[in-house]
Backbone atoms as SQL, in Angstrom:
CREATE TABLE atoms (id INTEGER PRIMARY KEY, chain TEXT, resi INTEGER, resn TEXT, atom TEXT, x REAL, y REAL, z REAL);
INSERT INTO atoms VALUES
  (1, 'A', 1, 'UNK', 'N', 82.842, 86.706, 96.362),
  (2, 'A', 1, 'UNK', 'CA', 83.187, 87.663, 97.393),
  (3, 'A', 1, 'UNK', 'C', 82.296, 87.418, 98.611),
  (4, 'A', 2, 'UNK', 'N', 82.831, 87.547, 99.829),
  (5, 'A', 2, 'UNK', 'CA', 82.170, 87.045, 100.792),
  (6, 'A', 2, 'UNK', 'C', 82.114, 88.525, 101.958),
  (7, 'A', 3, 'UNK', 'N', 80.830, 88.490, 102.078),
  (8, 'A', 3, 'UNK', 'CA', 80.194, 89.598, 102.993),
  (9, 'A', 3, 'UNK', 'C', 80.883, 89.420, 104.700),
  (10, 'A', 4, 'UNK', 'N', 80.796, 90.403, 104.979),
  (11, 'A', 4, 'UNK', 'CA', 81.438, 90.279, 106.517),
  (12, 'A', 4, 'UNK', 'C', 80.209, 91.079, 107.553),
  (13, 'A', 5, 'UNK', 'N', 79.542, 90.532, 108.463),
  (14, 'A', 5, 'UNK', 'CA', 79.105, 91.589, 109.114),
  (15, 'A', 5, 'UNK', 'C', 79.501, 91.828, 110.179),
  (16, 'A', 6, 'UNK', 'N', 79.410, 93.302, 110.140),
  (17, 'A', 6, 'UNK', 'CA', 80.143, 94.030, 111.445),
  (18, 'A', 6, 'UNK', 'C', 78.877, 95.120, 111.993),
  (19, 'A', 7, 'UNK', 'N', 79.441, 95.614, 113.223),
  (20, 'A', 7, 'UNK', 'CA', 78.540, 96.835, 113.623),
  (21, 'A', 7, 'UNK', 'C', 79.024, 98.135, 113.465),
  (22, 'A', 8, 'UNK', 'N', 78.213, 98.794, 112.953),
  (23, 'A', 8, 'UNK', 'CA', 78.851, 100.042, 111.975),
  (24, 'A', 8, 'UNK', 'C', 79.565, 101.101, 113.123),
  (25, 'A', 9, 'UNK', 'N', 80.389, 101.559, 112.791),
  (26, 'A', 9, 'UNK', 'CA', 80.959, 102.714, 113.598),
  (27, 'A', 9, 'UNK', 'C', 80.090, 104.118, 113.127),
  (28, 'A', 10, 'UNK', 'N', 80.270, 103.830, 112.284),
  (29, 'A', 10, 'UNK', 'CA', 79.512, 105.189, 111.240),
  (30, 'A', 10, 'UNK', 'C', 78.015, 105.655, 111.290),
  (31, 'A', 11, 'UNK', 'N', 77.657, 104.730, 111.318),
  (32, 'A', 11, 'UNK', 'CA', 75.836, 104.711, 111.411),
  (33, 'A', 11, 'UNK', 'C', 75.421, 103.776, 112.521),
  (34, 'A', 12, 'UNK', 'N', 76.307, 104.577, 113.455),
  (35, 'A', 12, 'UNK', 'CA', 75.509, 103.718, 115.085),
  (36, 'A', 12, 'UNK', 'C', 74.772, 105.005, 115.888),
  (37, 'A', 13, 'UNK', 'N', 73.650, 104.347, 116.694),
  (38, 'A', 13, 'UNK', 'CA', 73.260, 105.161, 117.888),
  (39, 'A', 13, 'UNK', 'C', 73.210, 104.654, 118.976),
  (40, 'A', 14, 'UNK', 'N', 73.497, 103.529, 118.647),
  (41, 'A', 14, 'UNK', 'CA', 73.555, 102.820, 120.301),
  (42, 'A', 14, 'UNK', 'C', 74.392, 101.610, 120.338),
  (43, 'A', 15, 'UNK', 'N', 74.358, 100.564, 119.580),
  (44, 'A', 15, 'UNK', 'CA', 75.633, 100.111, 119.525),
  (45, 'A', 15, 'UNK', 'C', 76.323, 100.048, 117.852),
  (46, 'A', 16, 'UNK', 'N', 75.431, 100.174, 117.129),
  (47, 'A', 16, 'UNK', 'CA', 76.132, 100.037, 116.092),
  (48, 'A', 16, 'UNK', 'C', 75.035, 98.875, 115.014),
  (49, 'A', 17, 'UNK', 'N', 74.899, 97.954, 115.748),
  (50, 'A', 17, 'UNK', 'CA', 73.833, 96.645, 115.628),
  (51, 'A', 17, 'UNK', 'C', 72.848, 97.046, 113.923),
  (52, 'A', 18, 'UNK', 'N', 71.942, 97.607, 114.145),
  (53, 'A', 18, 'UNK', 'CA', 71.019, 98.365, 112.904),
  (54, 'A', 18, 'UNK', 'C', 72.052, 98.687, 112.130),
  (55, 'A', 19, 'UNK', 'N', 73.033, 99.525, 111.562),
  (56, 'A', 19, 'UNK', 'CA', 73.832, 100.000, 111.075),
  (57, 'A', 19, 'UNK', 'C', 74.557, 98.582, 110.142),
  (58, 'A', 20, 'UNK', 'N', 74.819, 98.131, 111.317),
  (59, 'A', 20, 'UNK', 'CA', 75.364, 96.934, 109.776),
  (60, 'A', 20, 'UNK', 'C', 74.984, 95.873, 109.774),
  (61, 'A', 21, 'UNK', 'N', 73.637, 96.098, 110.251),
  (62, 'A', 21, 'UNK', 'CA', 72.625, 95.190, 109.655),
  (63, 'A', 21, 'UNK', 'C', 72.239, 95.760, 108.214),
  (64, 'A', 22, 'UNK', 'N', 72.188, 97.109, 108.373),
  (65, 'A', 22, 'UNK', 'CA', 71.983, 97.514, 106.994),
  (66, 'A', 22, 'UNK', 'C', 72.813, 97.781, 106.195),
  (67, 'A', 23, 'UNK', 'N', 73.794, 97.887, 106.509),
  (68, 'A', 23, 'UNK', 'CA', 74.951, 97.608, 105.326),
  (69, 'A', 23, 'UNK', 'C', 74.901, 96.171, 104.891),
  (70, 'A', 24, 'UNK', 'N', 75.001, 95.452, 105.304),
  (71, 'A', 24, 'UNK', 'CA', 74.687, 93.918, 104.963),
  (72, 'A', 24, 'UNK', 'C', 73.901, 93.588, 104.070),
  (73, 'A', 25, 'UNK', 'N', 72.659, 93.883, 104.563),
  (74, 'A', 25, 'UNK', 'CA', 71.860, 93.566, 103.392),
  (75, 'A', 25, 'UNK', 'C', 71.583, 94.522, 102.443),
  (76, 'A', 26, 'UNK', 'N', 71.691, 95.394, 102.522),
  (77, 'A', 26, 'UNK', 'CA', 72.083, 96.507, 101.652),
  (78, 'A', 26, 'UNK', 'C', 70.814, 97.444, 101.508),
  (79, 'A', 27, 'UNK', 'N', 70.073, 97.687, 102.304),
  (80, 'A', 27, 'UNK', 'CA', 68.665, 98.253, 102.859),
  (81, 'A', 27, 'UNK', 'C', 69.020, 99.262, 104.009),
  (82, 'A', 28, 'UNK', 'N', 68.591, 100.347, 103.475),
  (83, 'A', 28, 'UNK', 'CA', 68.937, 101.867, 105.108),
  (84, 'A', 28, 'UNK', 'C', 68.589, 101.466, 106.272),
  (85, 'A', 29, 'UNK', 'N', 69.545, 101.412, 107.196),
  (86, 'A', 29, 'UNK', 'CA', 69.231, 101.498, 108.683),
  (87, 'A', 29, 'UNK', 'C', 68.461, 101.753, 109.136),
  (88, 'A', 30, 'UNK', 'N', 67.368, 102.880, 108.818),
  (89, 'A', 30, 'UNK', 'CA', 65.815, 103.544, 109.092),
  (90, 'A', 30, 'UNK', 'C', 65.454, 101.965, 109.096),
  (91, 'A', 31, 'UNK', 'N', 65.220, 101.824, 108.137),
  (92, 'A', 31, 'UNK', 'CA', 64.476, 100.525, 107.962),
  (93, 'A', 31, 'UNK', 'C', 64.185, 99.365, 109.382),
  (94, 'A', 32, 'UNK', 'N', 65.992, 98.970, 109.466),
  (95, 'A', 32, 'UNK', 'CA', 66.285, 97.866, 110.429),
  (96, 'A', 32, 'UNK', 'C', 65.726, 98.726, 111.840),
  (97, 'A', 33, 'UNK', 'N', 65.907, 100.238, 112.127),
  (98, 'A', 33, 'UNK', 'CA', 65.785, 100.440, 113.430),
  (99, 'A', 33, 'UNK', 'C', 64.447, 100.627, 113.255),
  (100, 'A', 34, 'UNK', 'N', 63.542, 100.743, 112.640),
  (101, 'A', 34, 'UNK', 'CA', 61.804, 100.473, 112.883),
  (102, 'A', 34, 'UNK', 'C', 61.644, 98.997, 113.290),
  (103, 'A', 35, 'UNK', 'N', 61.874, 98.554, 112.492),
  (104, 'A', 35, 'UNK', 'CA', 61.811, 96.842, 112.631),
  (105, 'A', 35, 'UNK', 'C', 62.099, 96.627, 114.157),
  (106, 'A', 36, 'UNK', 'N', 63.147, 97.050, 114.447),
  (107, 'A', 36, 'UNK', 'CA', 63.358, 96.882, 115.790),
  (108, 'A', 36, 'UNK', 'C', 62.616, 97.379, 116.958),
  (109, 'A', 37, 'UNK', 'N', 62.327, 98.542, 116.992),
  (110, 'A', 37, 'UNK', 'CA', 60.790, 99.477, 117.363),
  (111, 'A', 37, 'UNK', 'C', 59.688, 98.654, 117.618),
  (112, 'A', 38, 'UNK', 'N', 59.109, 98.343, 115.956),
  (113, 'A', 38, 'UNK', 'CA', 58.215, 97.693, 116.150),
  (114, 'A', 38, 'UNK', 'C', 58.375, 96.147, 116.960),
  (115, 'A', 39, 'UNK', 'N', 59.274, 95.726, 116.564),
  (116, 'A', 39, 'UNK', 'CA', 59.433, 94.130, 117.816),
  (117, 'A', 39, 'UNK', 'C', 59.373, 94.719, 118.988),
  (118, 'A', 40, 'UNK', 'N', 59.866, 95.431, 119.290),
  (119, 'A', 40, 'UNK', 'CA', 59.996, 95.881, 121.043),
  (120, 'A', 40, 'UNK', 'C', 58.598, 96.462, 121.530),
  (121, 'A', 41, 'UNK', 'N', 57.540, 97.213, 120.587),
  (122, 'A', 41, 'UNK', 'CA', 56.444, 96.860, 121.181),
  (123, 'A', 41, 'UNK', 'C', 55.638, 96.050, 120.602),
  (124, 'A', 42, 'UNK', 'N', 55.883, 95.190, 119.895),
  (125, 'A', 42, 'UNK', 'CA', 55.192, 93.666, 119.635),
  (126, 'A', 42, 'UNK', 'C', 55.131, 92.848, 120.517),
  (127, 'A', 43, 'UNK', 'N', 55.913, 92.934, 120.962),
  (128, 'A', 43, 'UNK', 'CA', 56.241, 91.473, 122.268),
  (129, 'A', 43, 'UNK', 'C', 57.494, 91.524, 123.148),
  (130, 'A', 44, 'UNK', 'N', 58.790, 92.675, 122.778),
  (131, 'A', 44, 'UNK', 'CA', 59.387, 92.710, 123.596),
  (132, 'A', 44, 'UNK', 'C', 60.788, 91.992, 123.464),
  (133, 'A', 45, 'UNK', 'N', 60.430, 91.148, 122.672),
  (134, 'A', 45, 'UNK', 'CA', 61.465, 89.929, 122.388),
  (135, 'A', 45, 'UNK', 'C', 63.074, 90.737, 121.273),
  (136, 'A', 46, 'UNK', 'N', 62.506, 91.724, 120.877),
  (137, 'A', 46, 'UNK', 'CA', 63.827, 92.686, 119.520),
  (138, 'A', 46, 'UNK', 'C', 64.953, 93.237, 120.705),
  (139, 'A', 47, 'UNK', 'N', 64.350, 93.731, 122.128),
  (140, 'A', 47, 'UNK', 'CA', 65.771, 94.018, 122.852),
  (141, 'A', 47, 'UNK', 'C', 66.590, 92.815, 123.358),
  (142, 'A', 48, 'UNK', 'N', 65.977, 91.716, 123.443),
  (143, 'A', 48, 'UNK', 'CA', 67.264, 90.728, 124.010),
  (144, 'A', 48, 'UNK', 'C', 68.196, 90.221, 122.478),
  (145, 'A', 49, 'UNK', 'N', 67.097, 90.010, 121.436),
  (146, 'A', 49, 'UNK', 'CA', 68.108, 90.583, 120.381),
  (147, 'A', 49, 'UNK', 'C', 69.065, 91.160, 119.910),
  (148, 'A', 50, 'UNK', 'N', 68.584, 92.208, 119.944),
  (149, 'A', 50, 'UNK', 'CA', 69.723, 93.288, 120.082),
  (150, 'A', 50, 'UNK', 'C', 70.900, 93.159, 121.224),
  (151, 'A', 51, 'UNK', 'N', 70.776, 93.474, 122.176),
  (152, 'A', 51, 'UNK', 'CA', 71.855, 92.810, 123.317),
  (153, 'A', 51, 'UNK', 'C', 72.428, 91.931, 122.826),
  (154, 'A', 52, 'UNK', 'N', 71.788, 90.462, 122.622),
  (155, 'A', 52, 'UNK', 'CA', 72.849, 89.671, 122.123),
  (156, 'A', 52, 'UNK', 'C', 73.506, 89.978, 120.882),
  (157, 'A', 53, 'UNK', 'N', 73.208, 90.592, 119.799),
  (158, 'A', 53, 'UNK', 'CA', 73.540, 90.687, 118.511),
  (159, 'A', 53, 'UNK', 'C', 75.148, 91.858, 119.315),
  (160, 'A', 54, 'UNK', 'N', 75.012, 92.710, 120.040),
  (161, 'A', 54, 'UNK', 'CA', 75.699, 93.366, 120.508),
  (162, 'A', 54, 'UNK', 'C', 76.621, 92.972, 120.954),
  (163, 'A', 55, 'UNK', 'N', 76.535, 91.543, 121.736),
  (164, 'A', 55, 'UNK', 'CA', 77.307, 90.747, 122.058),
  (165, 'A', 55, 'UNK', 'C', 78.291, 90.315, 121.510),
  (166, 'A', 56, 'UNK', 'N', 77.465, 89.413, 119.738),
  (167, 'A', 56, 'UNK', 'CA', 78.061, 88.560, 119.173),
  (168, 'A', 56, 'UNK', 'C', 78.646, 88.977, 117.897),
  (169, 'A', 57, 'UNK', 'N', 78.420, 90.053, 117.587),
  (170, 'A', 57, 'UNK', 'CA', 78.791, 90.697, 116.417),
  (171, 'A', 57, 'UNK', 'C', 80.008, 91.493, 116.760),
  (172, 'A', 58, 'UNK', 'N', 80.716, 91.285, 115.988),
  (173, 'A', 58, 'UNK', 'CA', 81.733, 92.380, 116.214),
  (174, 'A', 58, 'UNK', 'C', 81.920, 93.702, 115.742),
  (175, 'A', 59, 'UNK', 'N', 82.789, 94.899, 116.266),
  (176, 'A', 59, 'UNK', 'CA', 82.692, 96.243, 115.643),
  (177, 'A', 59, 'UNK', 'C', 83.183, 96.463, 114.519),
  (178, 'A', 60, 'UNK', 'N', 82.929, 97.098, 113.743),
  (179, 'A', 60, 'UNK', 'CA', 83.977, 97.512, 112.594),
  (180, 'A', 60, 'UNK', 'C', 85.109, 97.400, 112.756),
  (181, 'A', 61, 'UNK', 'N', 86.060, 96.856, 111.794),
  (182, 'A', 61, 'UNK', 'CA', 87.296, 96.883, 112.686),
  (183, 'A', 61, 'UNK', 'C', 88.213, 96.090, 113.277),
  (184, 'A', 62, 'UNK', 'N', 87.367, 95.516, 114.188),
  (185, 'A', 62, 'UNK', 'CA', 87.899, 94.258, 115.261),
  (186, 'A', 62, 'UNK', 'C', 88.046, 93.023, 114.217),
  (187, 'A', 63, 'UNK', 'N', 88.965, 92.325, 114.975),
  (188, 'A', 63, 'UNK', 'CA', 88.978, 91.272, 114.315),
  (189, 'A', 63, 'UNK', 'C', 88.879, 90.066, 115.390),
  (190, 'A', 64, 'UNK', 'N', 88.103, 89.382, 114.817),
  (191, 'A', 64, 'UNK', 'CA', 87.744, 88.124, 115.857),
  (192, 'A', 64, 'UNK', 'C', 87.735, 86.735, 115.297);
């Protein structure tokens, strides 16, 4: 069976991104959106991340 990732409709606050990141790997969203927190004041580098992941990921849903 093959995993699909998408960006959650369900467990989004901003785009969705964290949300099915954590459905994916199968670890709570809390989780992924600290992680992300903490990169953004680590160095800054977790928001162009995110943006792109926003980019390149698609929504629940969509098909691409």
């Amino acid at each position: 069976m093959s995993r699909k990732l998408f960006r959650s409709k369900s467990d989004a606050m901003i785009g969705g991104v964290c949300g099915g990141l954590g459905e994916y790997f199968g670890i709570d969203s809390t989780i992924v959106r600290l992680l992300f927190v903490a990169g953004i004041f680590l160095g800054g580098g977790a928001i162009f991340i995110y943006l792109i992941a926003m980019i390149i990921i698609p929504k629940e849903g969509e098909v691409r």
